Coordinates of C-alpha atoms in Angstrom, one line a residue:
M1382 CA 18.9 -11.9 8.3
R1383 CA 18.8 -14.8 8.3
V1384 CA 16.2 -17.1 6.2
E1385 CA 13.8 -17.7 8.8
R1386 CA 13.9 -14.4 10.6
L1387 CA 13.1 -12.9 6.8
A1388 CA 10.0 -15.4 6.5
R1389 CA 9.0 -14.6 9.9
S1390 CA 9.0 -10.7 10.0
G1391 CA 7.5 -11.2 5.9
L1392 CA 4.8 -13.4 7.3
L1393 CA 3.6 -10.5 10.1
S1394 CA 3.7 -8.1 7.7
L1395 CA 1.6 -10.3 5.2
I1396 CA -0.6 -10.7 8.0
G1397 CA -1.2 -7.4 9.2
S1398 CA -1.6 -6.1 5.6
V1399 CA -4.4 -8.9 4.9
A1400 CA -6.2 -7.5 7.9
S1401 CA -5.8 -3.9 7.3
A1402 CA -7.1 -4.9 3.3
L1403 CA -10.1 -7.1 4.6
S1404 CA -11.1 -4.5 6.8
A1405 CA -11.1 -1.9 4.0
L1406 CA -13.1 -4.6 1.7
V1407 CA -15.6 -5.2 4.2
I1408 CA -16.0 -1.2 4.7
A1409 CA -16.4 -1.0 0.9
V1410 CA -19.0 -4.1 1.0
I1411 CA -20.9 -2.2 3.8
I1412 CA -21.3 1.0 1.7
G1413 CA -21.7 -0.8 -1.7
N1414 CA -24.8 -2.7 -0.1
A1415 CA -26.3 0.2 2.2
L1416 CA -25.5 3.3 -0.2
G1417 CA -25.4 1.8 -3.6
A1418 CA -23.4 3.0 -6.1
Y1419 CA -24.2 6.7 -6.0
G1420 CA -23.4 6.8 -2.4
T1421 CA -20.1 4.8 -2.5
G1422 CA -18.7 7.3 -5.4
L1423 CA -19.6 10.5 -2.6
F1424 CA -17.9 8.3 -0.2
F1425 CA -14.8 7.3 -1.8
Q1426 CA -14.7 10.8 -3.7
A1427 CA -14.2 12.2 -0.1
V1428 CA -11.9 9.3 0.9
G1429 CA -9.5 9.8 -2.4
F1430 CA -9.0 13.7 -1.9
F1431 CA -8.6 13.4 1.9
T1432 CA -5.8 10.4 1.1
I1433 CA -4.2 12.6 -1.3
A1434 CA -4.2 15.5 0.7
S1435 CA -2.6 14.0 3.8
Q1436 CA -0.2 11.4 2.5
V1437 CA 1.1 14.3 0.3
L1438 CA 1.6 16.4 3.4
R1439 CA 3.6 13.6 4.7
L1440 CA 6.3 15.5 2.9
G1441 CA 8.4 11.7 1.9
T1442 CA 9.2 11.3 5.1
N1443 CA 8.2 7.9 5.3
S1444 CA 11.2 6.9 3.1
S1445 CA 13.9 8.9 5.1
L1446 CA 12.4 7.8 8.1
V1447 CA 13.2 4.0 6.8
R1448 CA 16.5 4.7 5.2
T1449 CA 17.8 6.8 8.2
I1450 CA 16.6 4.6 11.1
S1451 CA 17.9 1.7 8.9
E1452 CA 21.5 3.2 9.0
H1453 CA 21.5 4.3 12.9
Q1454 CA 20.4 0.1 13.3
A1455 CA 23.4 -0.8 11.0
F1456 CA 26.0 0.9 12.6
E1457 CA 24.6 1.1 16.0
R1458 CA 24.6 5.0 16.3
R1459 CA 23.1 5.9 19.3
G1460 CA 21.2 9.2 20.7
E1461 CA 20.1 10.2 17.1
T1462 CA 16.5 8.3 16.3
W1463 CA 14.6 10.5 18.6
R1464 CA 15.4 13.7 16.8
V1465 CA 15.0 12.2 13.4
V1466 CA 11.2 11.8 14.5
V1467 CA 11.0 15.2 15.5
I1468 CA 12.6 16.4 12.4
A1469 CA 10.4 14.5 10.7
V1470 CA 7.0 15.4 12.6
I1471 CA 7.2 19.2 12.8
P1472 CA 7.4 20.2 9.6
V1473 CA 4.3 18.0 8.5
A1474 CA 2.4 19.3 11.5
V1475 CA 2.7 22.7 10.9
L1476 CA 1.8 22.3 6.9
G1477 CA -0.8 20.2 7.7
I1478 CA -2.5 22.7 9.6
I1479 CA -2.2 25.5 6.8
A1480 CA -3.6 22.9 4.4
G1481 CA -6.6 22.2 6.4
A1482 CA -7.6 25.9 6.5
L1483 CA -7.3 26.2 3.1
V1484 CA -9.5 23.5 1.9
W1485 CA -12.3 24.7 4.7
V1486 CA -11.9 28.5 3.1
C1487 CA -11.8 27.2 -0.5
S1488 CA -14.5 24.4 0.0
E1489 CA -16.9 26.0 -2.7
P1490 CA -14.4 26.3 -5.5
L1491 CA -12.6 23.1 -4.7
A1492 CA -16.4 21.1 -4.9
N1493 CA -17.2 22.9 -8.2
W1494 CA -14.0 21.7 -9.5
L1495 CA -14.3 17.9 -8.1
A1496 CA -18.1 17.3 -8.9
S1497 CA -19.9 16.1 -11.7
P1498 CA -22.5 18.9 -13.0
G1499 CA -25.1 19.6 -10.5
E1500 CA -23.3 17.6 -7.9
S1501 CA -20.8 20.3 -5.9
A1502 CA -23.7 20.9 -3.3
Q1503 CA -23.4 17.0 -2.4
L1504 CA -19.6 17.3 -2.0
R1505 CA -19.2 20.4 -0.4
P1506 CA -19.9 19.3 3.2
F1507 CA -17.6 16.1 2.6
L1508 CA -14.4 18.9 2.2
E1509 CA -15.6 21.0 5.5
L1510 CA -15.5 17.8 7.4
M1511 CA -12.6 16.5 6.6
A1512 CA -10.7 19.8 7.1
P1513 CA -9.4 20.0 10.6
F1514 CA -8.5 16.0 10.0
I1515 CA -6.0 17.0 7.0
S1516 CA -3.1 17.8 9.6
V1517 CA -3.9 14.9 11.8
G1518 CA -4.2 12.5 8.9
A1519 CA -0.4 13.4 7.9
L1520 CA 0.8 13.0 11.2
L1521 CA -0.5 9.7 11.9
A1522 CA 1.3 8.7 8.5
V1523 CA 4.5 10.0 10.0
L1524 CA 4.1 8.2 13.4
Q1525 CA 3.2 5.0 12.3
I1526 CA 6.4 4.7 10.0
A1527 CA 8.5 6.1 12.9
S1528 CA 6.6 3.0 14.9
R1529 CA 7.5 0.6 12.7
M1530 CA 11.4 1.3 12.9
V1531 CA 11.6 1.6 17.0
N1532 CA 8.9 -0.5 17.7
G1533 CA 9.5 -3.0 15.1
I1534 CA 7.3 -5.1 13.3
S1535 CA 5.5 -7.4 15.6
A1536 CA 4.1 -4.1 17.5
Y1537 CA 3.5 -2.6 14.1
T1538 CA 1.4 -5.2 12.6
L1539 CA -0.6 -5.8 15.8
V1540 CA -1.7 -2.0 16.7
H1541 CA -0.9 -0.2 13.1
T1542 CA -2.4 -2.9 11.0
I1543 CA -5.0 -4.8 12.3
I1544 CA -6.4 -3.4 15.5
Y1545 CA -6.3 0.2 14.0
P1546 CA -8.3 -0.8 10.7
A1547 CA -10.7 -3.0 12.6
V1548 CA -11.7 -0.2 14.9
R1549 CA -12.6 1.9 11.7
L1550 CA -14.6 -0.8 10.3
I1551 CA -16.7 -0.9 13.6
A1552 CA -17.0 2.9 13.8
V1553 CA -18.3 2.7 9.9
G1554 CA -20.3 -0.4 9.8
V1555 CA -22.1 1.0 13.6
V1556 CA -22.7 4.5 12.0
V1557 CA -23.7 3.1 8.6
Y1558 CA -26.7 1.0 9.6
A1559 CA -27.7 3.5 12.4
A1560 CA -27.7 6.7 10.2
G1561 CA -27.5 5.0 6.4
T1562 CA -25.8 8.2 4.6
A1563 CA -22.7 8.4 2.9
F1564 CA -21.8 11.5 4.7
T1565 CA -22.1 10.1 8.5
A1566 CA -20.6 7.2 7.0
F1567 CA -17.2 9.3 6.1
G1568 CA -17.1 11.2 9.4
A1569 CA -17.2 7.4 11.3
W1570 CA -13.8 6.7 9.0
L1571 CA -12.2 10.0 10.1
A1572 CA -13.1 10.4 13.6
V1573 CA -10.7 7.1 14.5
I1574 CA -7.3 9.2 12.9
P1575 CA -7.0 11.4 16.3
L1576 CA -7.4 8.6 18.3
W1577 CA -4.5 6.6 16.8
V1578 CA -2.4 9.5 16.8
L1579 CA -2.4 9.2 20.3
V1580 CA -1.9 5.6 20.1
S1581 CA 1.1 6.1 18.3
V1582 CA 2.6 8.7 20.7
G1583 CA 2.1 6.6 23.3
L1584 CA 3.6 3.6 21.5
L1585 CA 7.0 5.8 20.6
V1586 CA 7.0 7.9 24.2
S1587 CA 9.5 4.9 26.0
P1588 CA 11.5 4.1 23.5
L1589 CA 12.6 7.8 22.3
R1590 CA 13.0 8.7 26.0
Q1591 CA 15.5 5.8 26.3
D1592 CA 17.4 7.2 23.0
W1593 CA 17.1 11.1 24.3
R1594 CA 19.1 10.3 27.2
Q1595 CA 21.7 8.9 25.2
R1596 CA 22.0 11.8 22.8
A1597 CA 25.8 12.8 24.0
Q1598 CA 26.8 9.8 22.0
A1599 CA 25.3 11.5 18.6
V1600 CA 27.6 11.4 16.0
E1601 CA 26.2 13.8 13.4
P1602 CA 25.3 17.4 14.4
L1603 CA 21.6 18.3 14.3
G1604 CA 22.0 20.5 11.3
E1605 CA 23.4 17.8 9.3
A1606 CA 21.2 15.6 10.2
S1607 CA 18.1 17.6 9.2
G1608 CA 19.7 18.8 6.4
R1609 CA 20.6 15.5 5.1
F1610 CA 17.0 14.1 6.1
W1611 CA 15.3 16.7 4.3
R1612 CA 17.6 16.5 1.2
F1613 CA 16.2 12.9 1.1
S1614 CA 12.6 14.0 1.6
A1615 CA 12.4 16.4 -0.8
T1616 CA 12.4 14.1 -3.6
R1617 CA 10.8 11.6 -2.1
A1618 CA 7.8 13.9 -1.2
V1619 CA 7.2 14.9 -5.3
G1620 CA 7.3 10.6 -5.8
G1621 CA 5.0 10.1 -2.7
S1622 CA 2.8 12.7 -4.2
L1623 CA 2.9 11.5 -7.5
E1624 CA 2.2 7.9 -6.3
I1625 CA -0.9 8.6 -4.6
L1626 CA -2.5 11.0 -6.8
L1627 CA -1.8 8.0 -9.3
E1628 CA -3.9 6.1 -7.0
W1629 CA -7.3 8.1 -6.8
T1630 CA -7.0 10.5 -9.4
D1631 CA -8.7 8.1 -12.2
V1632 CA -11.5 7.8 -9.4
L1633 CA -11.5 11.7 -9.0
I1634 CA -11.9 11.9 -12.9
V1635 CA -14.6 9.6 -13.4
A1636 CA -16.7 11.1 -10.4
A1637 CA -16.3 14.6 -11.9
I1638 CA -16.6 13.6 -16.0
A1639 CA -19.6 10.8 -15.6
S1640 CA -20.9 10.4 -12.1
P1641 CA -20.8 9.8 -8.5
G1642 CA -22.4 6.3 -9.4
E1643 CA -20.0 5.4 -12.3
A1644 CA -17.2 6.5 -9.7
G1645 CA -18.7 4.3 -6.9
I1646 CA -18.6 0.9 -9.4
Y1647 CA -14.8 1.9 -10.3
A1648 CA -13.7 2.7 -6.9
V1649 CA -14.9 -0.6 -5.8
V1650 CA -13.0 -2.6 -8.7
T1651 CA -9.7 -0.6 -8.2
R1652 CA -9.9 -1.3 -4.0
T1653 CA -10.7 -4.9 -4.8
V1654 CA -7.6 -5.0 -7.0
R1655 CA -5.1 -2.8 -4.6
A1656 CA -6.1 -5.2 -1.8
G1657 CA -3.8 -7.7 -3.7
Q1658 CA -1.1 -5.2 -3.3
V1659 CA -0.8 -6.2 0.6
V1660 CA 1.8 -8.4 -0.2
D1661 CA 4.1 -6.1 -1.8
R1662 CA 3.3 -3.9 1.3
A1663 CA 4.0 -6.5 3.5
M1664 CA 7.0 -7.1 1.5
R1665 CA 8.4 -3.4 1.9
L1666 CA 7.6 -3.1 5.7
A1667 CA 9.5 -6.5 6.3
V1668 CA 12.2 -6.0 4.0
S1669 CA 13.1 -2.5 2.8
P1670 CA 14.9 -1.9 6.0
R1671 CA 17.2 -4.8 4.9
I1672 CA 17.3 -3.3 1.5
S1673 CA 18.4 -0.2 2.7
R1674 CA 21.6 -1.6 4.8
H1675 CA 23.0 -4.2 2.0
L1676 CA 22.8 -1.1 -0.6
A1677 CA 24.6 1.4 2.1
K1678 CA 27.2 -1.2 2.2
G1679 CA 27.1 -2.1 -1.7
E1680 CA 26.2 -5.6 -0.9
L1681 CA 24.2 -6.1 -4.1
A1682 CA 24.6 -9.6 -4.3
E1683 CA 22.9 -10.1 -1.3
T1684 CA 20.5 -7.7 -2.4
R1685 CA 19.9 -9.4 -5.4
E1686 CA 19.5 -12.7 -3.7
L1687 CA 16.9 -10.8 -1.5
H1688 CA 15.0 -9.5 -4.4
T1689 CA 14.8 -13.1 -6.0
T1690 CA 13.2 -14.5 -2.8
V1691 CA 11.0 -12.1 -2.0
T1692 CA 9.4 -11.9 -5.6
R1693 CA 9.1 -15.3 -5.5
A1694 CA 6.9 -15.4 -2.4
M1695 CA 5.1 -12.5 -4.0
I1696 CA 4.0 -14.5 -6.7
L1697 CA 2.9 -17.7 -4.8
V1698 CA 0.5 -15.2 -3.0
S1699 CA -0.8 -12.9 -5.1
W1700 CA -1.1 -15.0 -8.4
P1701 CA -3.9 -16.8 -6.9
Y1702 CA -5.8 -13.3 -5.8
Y1703 CA -5.4 -12.2 -9.2
L1704 CA -6.3 -14.8 -11.1
T1705 CA -9.8 -15.2 -8.9
L1706 CA -10.5 -11.5 -9.8
A1707 CA -9.9 -12.3 -13.5
I1708 CA -12.3 -15.4 -13.7
M1709 CA -14.6 -15.1 -11.3
G1710 CA -14.8 -11.3 -11.4
P1711 CA -18.9 -11.1 -11.5
S1712 CA -19.3 -13.4 -8.6
V1713 CA -17.0 -11.1 -6.8
L1714 CA -18.5 -8.1 -7.8
L1715 CA -22.1 -9.5 -6.6
V1716 CA -20.4 -9.3 -3.1
F1717 CA -20.7 -5.3 -2.8
G1718 CA -24.2 -5.3 -4.6
A1719 CA -26.0 -5.9 -8.0
E1720 CA -25.3 -2.4 -8.9
F1721 CA -21.5 -3.1 -9.2
E1722 CA -21.9 -6.2 -11.6
G1723 CA -21.5 -3.5 -14.2
G1724 CA -17.7 -3.3 -13.1
A1725 CA -16.8 -6.8 -14.4
V1726 CA -14.9 -5.9 -17.8
P1727 CA -12.6 -3.2 -16.1
L1728 CA -12.1 -5.8 -13.0
L1729 CA -10.7 -8.1 -15.6
I1730 CA -8.1 -5.7 -17.0
L1731 CA -7.0 -4.8 -13.9
S1732 CA -6.0 -8.3 -12.2
L1733 CA -4.8 -9.1 -16.1
T1734 CA -2.2 -6.1 -15.6
M1735 CA -1.0 -7.0 -12.0
L1736 CA -0.3 -10.5 -13.0
V1737 CA 2.5 -8.9 -14.8
T1738 CA 3.4 -6.1 -12.5
S1739 CA 3.7 -8.0 -9.1
S1740 CA 6.2 -10.3 -10.8
A1741 CA 8.8 -7.2 -11.1
G1742 CA 9.2 -7.7 -7.5
M1743 CA 10.3 -4.6 -5.2
L1744 CA 11.1 -2.3 -7.9
Q1745 CA 10.2 0.8 -6.0
S1746 CA 11.7 0.1 -2.6
I1747 CA 15.1 -0.7 -4.1
I1748 CA 15.0 2.5 -6.3
L1749 CA 14.3 4.6 -2.9
Q1750 CA 16.2 2.3 -0.4
G1751 CA 19.1 2.7 -3.0
G1752 CA 19.4 6.8 -3.0
R1753 CA 17.4 7.7 -6.2
S1754 CA 14.5 9.0 -5.6
S1755 CA 15.1 11.4 -8.2
W1756 CA 14.9 8.6 -10.6
Q1757 CA 11.0 8.0 -9.3
V1758 CA 10.1 11.7 -9.5
L1759 CA 10.5 11.0 -13.2
N1760 CA 9.0 7.6 -13.7
K1761 CA 5.5 9.0 -11.6
S1762 CA 6.0 12.4 -13.6
I1763 CA 5.7 10.1 -16.4
V1764 CA 3.1 7.6 -15.7
L1765 CA 0.8 10.6 -13.7
T1766 CA 1.0 12.6 -17.1
T1767 CA 0.0 9.7 -19.2
S1768 CA -2.8 8.7 -16.5
V1769 CA -4.6 12.0 -16.7
A1770 CA -4.2 12.5 -20.5
L1771 CA -6.0 8.8 -21.3
N1772 CA -8.4 9.2 -18.5
L1773 CA -9.6 12.3 -20.0
A1774 CA -9.5 11.2 -23.3
L1775 CA -11.1 7.4 -23.1
V1776 CA -13.6 8.2 -19.9
P1777 CA -15.5 10.5 -21.8
I1778 CA -15.9 7.9 -24.9
V1779 CA -15.8 4.4 -22.7
G1780 CA -16.6 5.4 -19.4
I1781 CA -15.1 3.2 -16.6
I1782 CA -13.4 0.6 -19.2
G1783 CA -11.6 4.0 -20.4
A1784 CA -10.0 4.1 -17.0
A1785 CA -9.5 0.7 -16.7
I1786 CA -7.2 0.6 -19.8
T1787 CA -5.6 4.0 -18.6
W1788 CA -4.8 1.9 -15.5
A1789 CA -3.1 -1.0 -17.6
V1790 CA -1.1 1.3 -19.6
V1791 CA 0.3 3.3 -16.7
G1792 CA 0.8 0.2 -14.8
L1793 CA 2.9 -1.3 -17.6
T1794 CA 4.8 1.7 -18.4
D1795 CA 5.8 2.5 -14.8
T1796 CA 6.7 -1.3 -14.3
G1797 CA 8.9 -1.5 -17.3
I1798 CA 10.7 1.8 -16.8
A1799 CA 11.7 0.7 -13.4
A1800 CA 12.6 -2.4 -14.0
W1801 CA 15.1 -1.4 -16.7
Q1802 CA 16.4 1.4 -13.6
V1803 CA 16.9 -1.4 -11.4
H1804 CA 18.0 -4.4 -13.4
R1805 CA 20.7 -2.3 -15.8
R1806 CA 21.6 1.2 -13.9
M1807 CA 21.6 -0.4 -10.2
G1808 CA 22.6 -4.0 -11.1
V1809 CA 20.1 -5.7 -8.8
W1810 CA 18.5 -7.6 -11.3
L1811 CA 15.9 -10.8 -10.8
R1812 CA 16.9 -14.4 -11.5
P1813 CA 14.1 -16.0 -13.7
R1814 CA 14.4 -19.4 -13.1
P1815 CA 13.5 -19.4 -9.4
L1816 CA 10.8 -17.6 -10.4
L1817 CA 9.3 -19.7 -13.1
P1818 CA 8.3 -22.9 -10.9
A1819 CA 6.2 -20.1 -8.3
M1820 CA 4.2 -18.7 -11.8
L1821 CA 3.2 -22.3 -13.0
I1822 CA 2.0 -23.8 -9.8
A1823 CA -0.2 -20.3 -9.0
S1824 CA -1.4 -20.1 -12.7
G1825 CA -1.8 -24.2 -13.6
V1826 CA -4.0 -25.0 -10.0
F1827 CA -5.9 -21.3 -9.6
G1828 CA -6.0 -20.3 -13.2
V1829 CA -7.0 -24.0 -14.4
G1830 CA -8.9 -25.1 -11.4
M1831 CA -11.1 -21.3 -10.9
G1832 CA -11.7 -21.6 -14.9
I1833 CA -13.4 -25.4 -14.3
V1834 CA -15.3 -23.9 -11.6
R1835 CA -16.3 -21.0 -13.9
L1836 CA -17.1 -23.2 -16.7
T1837 CA -19.3 -25.9 -14.1
L1838 CA -20.5 -23.9 -11.7
G1839 CA -21.1 -20.3 -13.4
T1840 CA -20.4 -17.2 -11.4
S1841 CA -22.7 -16.8 -8.5
L1842 CA -21.7 -16.5 -5.1
G1843 CA -21.9 -19.8 -4.0
A1844 CA -19.8 -21.0 -6.8
L1845 CA -16.8 -18.7 -5.5
V1846 CA -17.0 -20.0 -2.4
V1847 CA -17.2 -23.3 -3.3
G1848 CA -14.1 -22.7 -5.8
L1849 CA -12.0 -20.8 -3.6
A1850 CA -12.2 -23.9 -0.8
V1851 CA -11.5 -26.5 -3.3
V1852 CA -8.9 -24.6 -5.0
G1853 CA -7.3 -23.1 -2.2
L1854 CA -7.0 -26.8 -0.1
A1855 CA -5.9 -28.1 -3.4
Y1856 CA -3.0 -25.0 -3.5
A1857 CA -2.3 -25.5 -0.3
G1858 CA -1.2 -29.6 -0.8
A1859 CA 0.6 -28.4 -4.2
L1860 CA 2.5 -25.7 -1.7
W1861 CA 3.6 -28.0 0.8
M1862 CA 4.5 -30.8 -1.5
L1863 CA 6.9 -28.4 -3.5
R1864 CA 8.0 -26.3 -0.5
R1865 CA 11.4 -27.2 -0.9
R1866 CA 11.3 -26.5 -4.6
L1867 CA 10.0 -23.5 -4.4
G1868 CA 12.4 -22.5 -1.7
I1869 CA 9.2 -21.4 0.7
V1870 CA 10.6 -24.0 3.8
A1871 CA 11.4 -21.2 6.2
L1872 CA 8.2 -19.6 5.3
W1873 CA 5.8 -22.3 5.9
R1874 CA 7.6 -23.1 9.3
E1875 CA 6.3 -19.7 10.8
F1876 CA 2.6 -20.8 10.4
P1877 CA 0.9 -21.9 13.4
L1878 CA 0.3 -25.4 13.9
L1879 CA 1.5 -26.4 10.1
G1880 CA 5.3 -25.5 10.9
R1881 CA 6.0 -29.1 12.5
F1882 CA 5.3 -30.7 8.6
A1883 CA 8.1 -28.2 7.2

């Protein structure tokens, strides 16, 4: 992949991921201001459980689809992609229906287990409401990845990461201000899913039909293709399940041990920090197929160079966000409502942690696309066990600060293990020297700049807006002046209007 094509796909993925994350944040802002910490806690408790259930039921097909279809494209194999999608979809749909039925039948004991004392009656209707949607949510996750590989990054970005979150935002916003309850807001959040399954199928029909017509050219027998697909998916299913559990179990534990109100504050803090991971997700979508092709051909030097280039871009884009959260945390949380200012200390802890983990690059993608999914299972098992144990020990004592400390320990442990595996065992190390200028410019402009804003203007919403405008302009200017030194000329050329000045 030429640098220009990498820059274009990376920028498209970043735009889509930013749009998706922004929509999710605006939903949190709407929920927080309309329903307060308690209603926000109920909403995100339900969203967390649904997300765990539906994403676990993907059965690891996301990485398998990327890996398998990338191989087909790399070696120009025809007539096999359509059946890979069918191989992925059928078991996911069947198991999803079974899981949804179980959630419906077991809604009462599940509510008793997940809710804090006296709150189970509030949670049970949410579980009953989500039950029919679980299989649809799992199916949509599979179809979206298939669309990314078959329809290309442009169509995927527009339809699935820009329009889909925007439609969900509109639905939730209208319902919240019309009905004003967490239950109806969650219903609106769910209602968009079946609609987007139909949209995804519509996108896939034409290219998969064309591939089906070339089925006689298939090289690998169906049985062997299915077996190889699910052998890879098996370990990835466990690893993916552990990942999504890591993302949401802390919110569920806070809700079960403390209260929905505390869970609401912590959920807003974690969703705000995770919005910064759009850069990592964008790079995964744009670069994972290329990494898979490099590793499949044994091209370690090319993989190292790509890894370094992508990590440098991740630092330049993500560090300003995390530095802003760390320095202007109280201002950021005011956007969600006055009740959420109590999350300032956890927000600081999480933001500083993300500065470190975001500097390590695309470790998880390299492990997965290199066929080492069993490593990820081991890694995530270790850190999930650590997360649950520390949360159970610390949350009863220090509340959401304990959950934030747990996040930091888990994040640094996970990154450290993965970095050792990728760098030492796979030979795909980062070149540290090209990363230092990116770190220095981000911390020098945004770290110092936002620090001055806080010292002089305080932590009001006005100070945040002024700081972002002034410091953001200064940062953009610094990036332009140092674009050659930072190796971002190709990326700069992809920006509308500004590209002519690259």
